[in-house]
Every structure is written in structure tokens, then in C-alpha cells.
Coordinates of C-alpha atoms and ligand atoms in Angstrom, one line a residue:
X1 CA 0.0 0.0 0.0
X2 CA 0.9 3.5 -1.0
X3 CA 0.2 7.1 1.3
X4 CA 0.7 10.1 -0.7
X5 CA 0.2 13.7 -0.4
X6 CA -1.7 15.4 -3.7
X7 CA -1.3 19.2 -2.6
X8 CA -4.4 21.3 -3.4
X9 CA -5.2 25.1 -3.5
X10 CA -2.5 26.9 -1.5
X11 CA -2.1 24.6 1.9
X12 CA -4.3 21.5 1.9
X13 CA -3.6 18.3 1.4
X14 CA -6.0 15.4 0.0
X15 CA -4.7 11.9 0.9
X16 CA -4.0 9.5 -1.6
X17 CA -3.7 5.4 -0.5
X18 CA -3.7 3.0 -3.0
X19 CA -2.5 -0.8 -4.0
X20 CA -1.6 0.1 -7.6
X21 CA -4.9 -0.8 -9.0
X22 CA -7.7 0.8 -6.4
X23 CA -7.4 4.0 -4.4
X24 CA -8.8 6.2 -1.8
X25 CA -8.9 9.9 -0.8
X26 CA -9.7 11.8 1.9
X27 CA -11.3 15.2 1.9
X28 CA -10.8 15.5 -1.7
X29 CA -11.8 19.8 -1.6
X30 CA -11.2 19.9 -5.5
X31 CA -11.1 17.0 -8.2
X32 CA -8.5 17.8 -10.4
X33 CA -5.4 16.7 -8.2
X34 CA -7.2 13.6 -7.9
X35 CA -8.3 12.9 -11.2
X36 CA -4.3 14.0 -12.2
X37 CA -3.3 11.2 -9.7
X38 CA -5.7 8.4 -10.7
X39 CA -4.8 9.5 -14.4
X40 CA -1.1 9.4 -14.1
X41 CA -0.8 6.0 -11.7
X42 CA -3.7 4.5 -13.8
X43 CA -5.5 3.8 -10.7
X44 CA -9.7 3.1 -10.1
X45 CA -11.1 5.7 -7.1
X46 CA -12.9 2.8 -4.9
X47 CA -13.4 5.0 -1.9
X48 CA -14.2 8.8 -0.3
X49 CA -13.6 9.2 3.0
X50 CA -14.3 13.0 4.6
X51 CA -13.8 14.3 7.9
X52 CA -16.0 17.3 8.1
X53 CA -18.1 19.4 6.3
X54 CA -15.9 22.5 4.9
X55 CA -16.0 23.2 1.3
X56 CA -12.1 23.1 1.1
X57 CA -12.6 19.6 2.0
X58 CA -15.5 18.5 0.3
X59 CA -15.2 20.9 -2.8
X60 CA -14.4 18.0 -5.3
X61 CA -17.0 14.6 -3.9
X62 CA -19.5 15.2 -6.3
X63 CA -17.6 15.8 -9.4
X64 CA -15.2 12.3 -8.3
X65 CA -18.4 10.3 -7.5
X66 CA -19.9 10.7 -10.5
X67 CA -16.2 10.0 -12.7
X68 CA -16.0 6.9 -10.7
X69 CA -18.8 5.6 -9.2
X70 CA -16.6 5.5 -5.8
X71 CA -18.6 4.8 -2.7
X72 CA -18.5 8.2 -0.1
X73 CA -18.5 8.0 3.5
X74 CA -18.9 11.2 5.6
X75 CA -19.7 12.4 9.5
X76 CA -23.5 11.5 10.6
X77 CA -24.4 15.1 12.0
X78 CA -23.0 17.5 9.4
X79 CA -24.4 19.0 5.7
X80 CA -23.2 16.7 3.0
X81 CA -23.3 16.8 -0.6
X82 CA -25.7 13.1 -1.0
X83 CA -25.6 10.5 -1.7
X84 CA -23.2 9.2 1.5
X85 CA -23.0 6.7 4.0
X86 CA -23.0 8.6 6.9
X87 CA -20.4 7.2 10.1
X88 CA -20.0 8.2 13.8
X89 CA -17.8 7.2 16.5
X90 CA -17.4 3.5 16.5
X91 CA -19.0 2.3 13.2
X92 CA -16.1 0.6 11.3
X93 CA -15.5 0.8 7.2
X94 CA -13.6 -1.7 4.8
X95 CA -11.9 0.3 1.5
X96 CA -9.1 -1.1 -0.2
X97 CA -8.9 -4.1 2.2
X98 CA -8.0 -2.3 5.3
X99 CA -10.2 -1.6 7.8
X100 CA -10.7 1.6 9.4
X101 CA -12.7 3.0 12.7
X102 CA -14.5 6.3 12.8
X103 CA -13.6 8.4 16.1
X104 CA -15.5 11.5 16.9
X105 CA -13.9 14.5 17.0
X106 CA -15.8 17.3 17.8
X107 CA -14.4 20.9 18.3
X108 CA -13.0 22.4 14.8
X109 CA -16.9 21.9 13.5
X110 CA -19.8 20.1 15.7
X111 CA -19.8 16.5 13.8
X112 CA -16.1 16.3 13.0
X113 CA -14.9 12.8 12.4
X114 CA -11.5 11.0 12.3
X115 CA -10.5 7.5 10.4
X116 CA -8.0 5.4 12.1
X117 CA -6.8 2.0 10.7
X118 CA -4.8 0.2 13.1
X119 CA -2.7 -1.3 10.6
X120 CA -1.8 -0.3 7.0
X121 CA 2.0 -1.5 5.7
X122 CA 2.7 -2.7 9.7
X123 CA 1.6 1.1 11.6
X124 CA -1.5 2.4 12.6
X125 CA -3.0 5.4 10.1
X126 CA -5.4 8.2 11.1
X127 CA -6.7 10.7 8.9
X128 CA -7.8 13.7 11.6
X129 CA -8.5 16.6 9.0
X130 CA -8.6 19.5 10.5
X131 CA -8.6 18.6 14.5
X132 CA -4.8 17.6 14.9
X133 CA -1.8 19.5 12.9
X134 CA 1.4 18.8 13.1
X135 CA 1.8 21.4 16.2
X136 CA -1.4 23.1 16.1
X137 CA -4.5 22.1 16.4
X138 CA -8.3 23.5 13.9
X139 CA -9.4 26.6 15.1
X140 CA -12.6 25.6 17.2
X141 CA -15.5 27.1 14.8
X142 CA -18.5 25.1 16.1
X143 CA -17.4 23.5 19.4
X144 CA -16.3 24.6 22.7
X145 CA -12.3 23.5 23.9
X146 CA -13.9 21.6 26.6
X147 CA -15.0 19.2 23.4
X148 CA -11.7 20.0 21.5
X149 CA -9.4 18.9 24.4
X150 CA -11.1 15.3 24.9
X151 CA -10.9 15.1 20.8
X152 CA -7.5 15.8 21.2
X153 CA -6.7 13.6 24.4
X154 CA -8.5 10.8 22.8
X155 CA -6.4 11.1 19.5
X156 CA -3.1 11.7 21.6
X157 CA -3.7 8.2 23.2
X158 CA -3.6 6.6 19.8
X159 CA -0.5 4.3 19.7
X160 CA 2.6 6.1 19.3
X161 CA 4.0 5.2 16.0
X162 CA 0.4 6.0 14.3
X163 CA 1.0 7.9 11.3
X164 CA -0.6 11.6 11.2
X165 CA -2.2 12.5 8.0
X166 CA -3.5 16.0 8.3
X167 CA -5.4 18.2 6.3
X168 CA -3.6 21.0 6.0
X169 CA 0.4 21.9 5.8
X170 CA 0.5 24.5 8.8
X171 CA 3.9 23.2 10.6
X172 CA 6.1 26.0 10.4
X173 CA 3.6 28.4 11.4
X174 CA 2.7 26.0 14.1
X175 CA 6.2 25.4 15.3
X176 CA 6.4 29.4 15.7
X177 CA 3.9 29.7 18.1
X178 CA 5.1 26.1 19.7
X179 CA 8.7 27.7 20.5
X180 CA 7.0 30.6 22.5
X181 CA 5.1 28.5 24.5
X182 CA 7.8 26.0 25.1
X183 CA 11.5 27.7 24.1
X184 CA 13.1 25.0 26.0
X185 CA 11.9 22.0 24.3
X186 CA 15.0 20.3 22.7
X187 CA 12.8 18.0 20.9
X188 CA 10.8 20.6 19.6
X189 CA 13.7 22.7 18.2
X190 CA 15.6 19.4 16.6
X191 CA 11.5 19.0 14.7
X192 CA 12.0 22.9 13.6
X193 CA 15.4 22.2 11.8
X194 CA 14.3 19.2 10.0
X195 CA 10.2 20.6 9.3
X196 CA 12.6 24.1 7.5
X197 CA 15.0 21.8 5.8
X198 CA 11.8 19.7 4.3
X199 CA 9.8 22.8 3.1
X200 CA 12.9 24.4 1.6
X201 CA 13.0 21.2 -0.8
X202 CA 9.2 21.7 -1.2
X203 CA 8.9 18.5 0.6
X204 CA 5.4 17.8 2.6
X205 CA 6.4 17.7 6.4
X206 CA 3.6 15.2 7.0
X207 CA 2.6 12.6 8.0
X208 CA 3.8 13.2 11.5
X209 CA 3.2 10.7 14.6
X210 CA 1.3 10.7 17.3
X211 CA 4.4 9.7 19.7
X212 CA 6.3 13.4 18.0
X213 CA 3.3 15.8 18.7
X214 CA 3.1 14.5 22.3
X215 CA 6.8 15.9 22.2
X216 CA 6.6 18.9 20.6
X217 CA 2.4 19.8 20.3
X218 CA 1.4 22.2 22.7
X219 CA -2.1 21.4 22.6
X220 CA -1.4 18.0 23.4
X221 CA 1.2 19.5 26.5
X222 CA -1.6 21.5 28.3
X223 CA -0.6 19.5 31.4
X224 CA 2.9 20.4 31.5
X225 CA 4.3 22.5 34.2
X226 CA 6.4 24.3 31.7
X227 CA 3.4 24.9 29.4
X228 CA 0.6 25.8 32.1
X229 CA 3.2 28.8 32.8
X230 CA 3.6 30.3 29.6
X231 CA -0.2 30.6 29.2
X232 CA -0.5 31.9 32.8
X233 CA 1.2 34.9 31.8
X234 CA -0.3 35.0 28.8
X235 CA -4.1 35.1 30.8
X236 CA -3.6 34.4 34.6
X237 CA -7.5 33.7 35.1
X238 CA -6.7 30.3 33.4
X239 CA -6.5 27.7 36.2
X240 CA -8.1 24.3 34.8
X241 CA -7.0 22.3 32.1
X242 CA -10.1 23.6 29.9
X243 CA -9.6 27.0 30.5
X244 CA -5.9 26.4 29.9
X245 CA -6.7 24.7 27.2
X246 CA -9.1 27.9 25.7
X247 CA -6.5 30.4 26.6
X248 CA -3.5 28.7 24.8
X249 CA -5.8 28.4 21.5
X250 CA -7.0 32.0 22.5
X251 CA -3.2 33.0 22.2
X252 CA -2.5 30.8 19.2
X253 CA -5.8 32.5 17.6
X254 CA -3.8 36.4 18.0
X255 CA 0.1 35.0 17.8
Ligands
ZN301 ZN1 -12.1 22.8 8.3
ZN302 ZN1 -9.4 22.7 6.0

């Protein structure tokens, strides 16, 4: 099995899997790249998976369903270009002969989902559009952090080595705002090097892991001494982990 990257408009990314003969995608926001793909690897679209409801990542379904006939899957509670099957926390899906479990993740919009299949090439995969970044996290649109941090908590206990396939490239700007919080973070500065030697070669600095955004994520290290400080300063009402939480995304949000 292949994972690749097709960029689309200025900073997404739709994600490509495929055995050399069937593929899916997720969050396909515009056809072309996809078609291009299918076109060029001579591959048959089996399957559309999408995470949430936002046109950059839903922009293309129709226009793919109807040049393949692929079968879409989408989040239960959110507006959906029809005809989908429609998936929730728990329900299960089989494309391309892996097998993949929905997770809610509500927080960037109200019915976000997540795919996770625990084992594609030997790792676990998740596909989290646009709840986890590589250091960053979705901006919380319909949902309150209280709902965010538990998506996030439940996607940070995923196993380590999963591989993190997000929807949009953001690190760099994300690693900015990561230093201030945490300027001692060793790991965090070693991930900064390599993310600014990958972009220079126009390289995608995804997928990350879940194991290296417990290291160098801040809004996966809202429990850390060293982190809890930084956003004290930066609003001294917060005191609990959700308003800790809210604060650091409040910071992020003006950074
Ligand atoms: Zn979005
Ligand atoms: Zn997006």
C-alpha cells in the first residue's frame, strides 16, 4: 500500500492510499489533483472518505463520484453533498482491504470525524483533517475547547507510531507559536530544523506521529508544568485544564 500527499489550493492536502490498482482519498476539496493522480498511476477511485463538512474539504465529492462511481462515507451530523454513508464514533468501514474505525472528533466543526486504521504497511494510520496539525490544532469554529481537548486527548492516546495525516500543511507556522510557548523544548527545536529543511526542498512535512506531537504539540502538553506557565502569563484567570486549554488556542488565535 501507497500514502501520498496530492497538494491542493494553496495549503491542503488530499490523501492518496492505494494498491496500484484501487485507491482512496480523503477530503478531496477539489477534483483535479485527484483525477491527475488516478490518471497518471492508472489507478480506479474505490473510496471517499471526509472528515468534516468544509467546502475546502469537500469541494471535489460530487464531481469524483460521479467520474468513478466510488462509494462516499462522511460524519452523521454534518451538511453533506448526497448521496453518502454517513459514520459516527465506532461504526467501522472496509476500503481497499484495510479496515478503518471512525472516532469523533468534535471541536473544529460540531460533527467532525476522524479515520483510524490500526494497521496499514505494519503502523497504525489516522486521517484527523482538520482537529490535529502537526503542532497546532483546527481553530474551534463550532465546538467549545472543553469538546476540543477530549478530541485531542483521545487522539493523543492513539498508539505512538500511528502515522498523522493532516489536512492542511500549517507546521512551520505552528512550530512558531510552539517555541513561544515552550522555548526549552529540545525535541521541539531538533523537529523545527528538520520541518525548515523539508519545506525548503518543497517537501510535505507530513505525516507526523502521534508519539512526535506528544513531544513537541502544545495542545497535546496542556498538562505540563512548563506549558501551564507560559499561558498563565499570557491570561492568569486560566486555572483548569479547559480554560488552559481555551487560553492557549486563545493566544494561538492572535500569535
Ligand atoms: Zn475545516
Ligand atoms: Zn481545512
Amino acid at each position: 500500500m501507497l500514502l501520498i500527499p496530492l497538494p491542493a489550493f494553496t495549503d491542503n492536502y488530499i490523501w492518496m492510499v492505494h494498491d496500484e490498482r484501487h485507491a482512496l482519498v480523503v477530503d478531496p476539496g477539489e477534483a483535479q489533483p485527484v483525477l491527475e493522480a488516478l490518471q497518471r498511476l492508472s489507478l480506479q477511485l474505490a473510496a471517499i472518505l471526509v472528515t468534516h463538512h468544509h467546502g475546502d474539504h469537500t469541494g471535489g465529492v460530487a464531481a469524483l463520484r460521479e467520474a468513478s462511481g466510488a462509494q462516499v462515507f462522511g460524519p452523521a451530523h454534518e451538511p453533506m453533498p448526497e448521496p453518502l454513508t454517513r459514520l459516527s464514533g465506532g461504526d467501522q468501514l472496509q476500503a481497499l482491504g484495510l479496515n478503518f474505525r471512525v472516532i469523533d472528533v468534535p471541536g473544529h466543526t460540531a460533527g467532525h470525524i476522524a479515520y483510524f486504521c490500526a494497521d496499514m504497511n505494519n503502523a497504525p494510520l489516522l486521517f484527523c483533517g482538520d482537529t490535529l496539525f502537526s503542532g497546532g490544532c483546527g481553530r474551534l469554529f463550532e465546538g467549545s475547547p472543553a469538546q476540543m481537548l477530549a478530541s485531542l486527548d483521545t487522539l493523543a492516546a492513539l498508539p505512538g507510531p500511528t502515522r498523522v495525516c493532516c489536512a492542511h500543511e500549517y507546521t512551520l507556522s505552528n512550530l512558531e507559536f510552539a517555541r513561544a510557548v515552550e522555548p526549552g523544548n529540545q525535541a521541539l527545536a531538533d523537529y523545527t530544523a528538520k520541518a525548515t529543511s523539508l519545506r525548503l526542498q518543497q517537501q510535505p512535512t507530513l505525516p507526523s506521529s502521534v508519539l512526535l506531537e506528544r513531544q513537541i504539540n502544545p495542545f497535546l502538553r496542556t498538562r505540563h508544568a512548563t506549558v501551564i506557565q507560559t499561558v498563565q502569563a499570557f491570561d492568569a484567570s486560566a486555572c483548569d485544564e479547559v480554560s488552559i486549554f481555551a487560553a492557549l488556542r486563545q493566544w494561538k488565535n492572535q500569535f
